Short mmCIF file of C-alpha atoms in Angstrom, two decimals:
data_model
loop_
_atom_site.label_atom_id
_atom_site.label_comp_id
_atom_site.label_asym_id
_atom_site.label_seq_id
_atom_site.Cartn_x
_atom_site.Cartn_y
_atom_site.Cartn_z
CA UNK A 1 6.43 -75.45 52.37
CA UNK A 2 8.53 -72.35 50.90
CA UNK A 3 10.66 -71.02 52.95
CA UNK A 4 10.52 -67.22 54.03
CA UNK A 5 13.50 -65.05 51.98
CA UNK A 6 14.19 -61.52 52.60
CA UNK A 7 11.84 -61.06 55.61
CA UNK A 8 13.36 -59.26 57.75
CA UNK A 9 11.94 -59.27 61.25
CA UNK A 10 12.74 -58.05 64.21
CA UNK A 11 11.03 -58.64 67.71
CA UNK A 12 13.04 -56.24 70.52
CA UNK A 13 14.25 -55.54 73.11
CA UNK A 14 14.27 -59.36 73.35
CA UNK A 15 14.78 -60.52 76.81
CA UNK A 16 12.30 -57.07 77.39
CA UNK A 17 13.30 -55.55 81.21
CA UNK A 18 9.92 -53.19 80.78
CA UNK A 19 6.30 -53.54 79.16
CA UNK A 20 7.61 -51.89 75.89
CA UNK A 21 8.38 -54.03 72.76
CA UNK A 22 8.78 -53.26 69.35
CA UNK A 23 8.09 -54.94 65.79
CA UNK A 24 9.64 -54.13 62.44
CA UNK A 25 9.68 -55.55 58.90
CA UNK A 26 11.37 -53.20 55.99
CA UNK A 27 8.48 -55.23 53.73
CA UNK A 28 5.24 -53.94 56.20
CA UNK A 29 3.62 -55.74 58.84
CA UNK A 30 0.22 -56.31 58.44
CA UNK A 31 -0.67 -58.43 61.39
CA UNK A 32 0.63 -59.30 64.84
CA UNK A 33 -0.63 -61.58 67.30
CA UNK A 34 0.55 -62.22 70.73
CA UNK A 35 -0.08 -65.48 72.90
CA UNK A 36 1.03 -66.92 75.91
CA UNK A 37 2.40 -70.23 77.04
CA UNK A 38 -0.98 -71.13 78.33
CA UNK A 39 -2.46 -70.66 74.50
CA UNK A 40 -3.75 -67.73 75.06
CA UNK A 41 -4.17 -64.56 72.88
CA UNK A 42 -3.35 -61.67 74.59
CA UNK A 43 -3.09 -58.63 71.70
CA UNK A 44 -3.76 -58.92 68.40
CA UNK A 45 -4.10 -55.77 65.65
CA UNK A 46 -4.26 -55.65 61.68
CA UNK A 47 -2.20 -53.36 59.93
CA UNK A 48 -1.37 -51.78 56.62
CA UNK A 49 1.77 -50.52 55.53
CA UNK A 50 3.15 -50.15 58.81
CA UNK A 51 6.96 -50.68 59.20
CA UNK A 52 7.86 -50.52 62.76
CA UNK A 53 4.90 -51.05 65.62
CA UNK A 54 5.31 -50.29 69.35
CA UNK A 55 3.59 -52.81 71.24
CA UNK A 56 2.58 -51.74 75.45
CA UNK A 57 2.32 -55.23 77.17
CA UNK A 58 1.42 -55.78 81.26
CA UNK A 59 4.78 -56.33 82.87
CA UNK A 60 4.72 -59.91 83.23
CA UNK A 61 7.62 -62.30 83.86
CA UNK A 62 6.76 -64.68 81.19
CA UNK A 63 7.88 -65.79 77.60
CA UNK A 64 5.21 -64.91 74.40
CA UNK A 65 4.61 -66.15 71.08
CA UNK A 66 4.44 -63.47 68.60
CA UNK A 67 2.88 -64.70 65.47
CA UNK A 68 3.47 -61.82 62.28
CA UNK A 69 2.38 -61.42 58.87
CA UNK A 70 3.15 -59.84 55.84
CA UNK A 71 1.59 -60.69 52.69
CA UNK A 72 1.40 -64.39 52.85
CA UNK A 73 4.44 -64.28 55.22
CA UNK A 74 3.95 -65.80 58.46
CA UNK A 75 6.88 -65.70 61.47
CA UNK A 76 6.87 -66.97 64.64
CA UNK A 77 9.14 -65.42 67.41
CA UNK A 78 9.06 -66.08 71.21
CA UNK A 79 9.69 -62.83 73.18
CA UNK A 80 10.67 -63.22 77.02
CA UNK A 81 10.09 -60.59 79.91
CA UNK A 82 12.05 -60.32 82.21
#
């Protein structure tokens, strides 16, 4: 395993008060995948060349996995909603 250098991601606002979230990488983003604690997916979307995503989520009180990729990149971040 190799670990991940200059990847800069960022998952926010992160504790989220609304539905809104946003994604960026300054190398592209070109998945995301979001799943719940119960293992499920609940939004996924391929990209290309995209920077910064904005990401419209029910309003749930509940913490997320967001799985992203770039290149062969992968990140895992949890996201909570309050």
């Amino acid at each position: 395993i190799t670990p991940v250098k200059n990847n800069k991601w960022s998952v926010f606002p992160n504790p989220a008060t609304a539905q809104k979230i946003f994604v960026s990488n300054e190398n592209g983003i070109d998945a995301i995948e979001i799943w719940n604690m119960l293992g499920e997916k609940v939004f996924a979307i391929s990209l290309t060349g995209t920077t910064k995503y904005e990401i419209n989520l029910p309003s749930t009180k509940s913490n997320y996995l967001v799985r992203l990729t770039s290149g062969k990149n992968i990140v895992v971040k949890k996201i909570t909603f309050e």
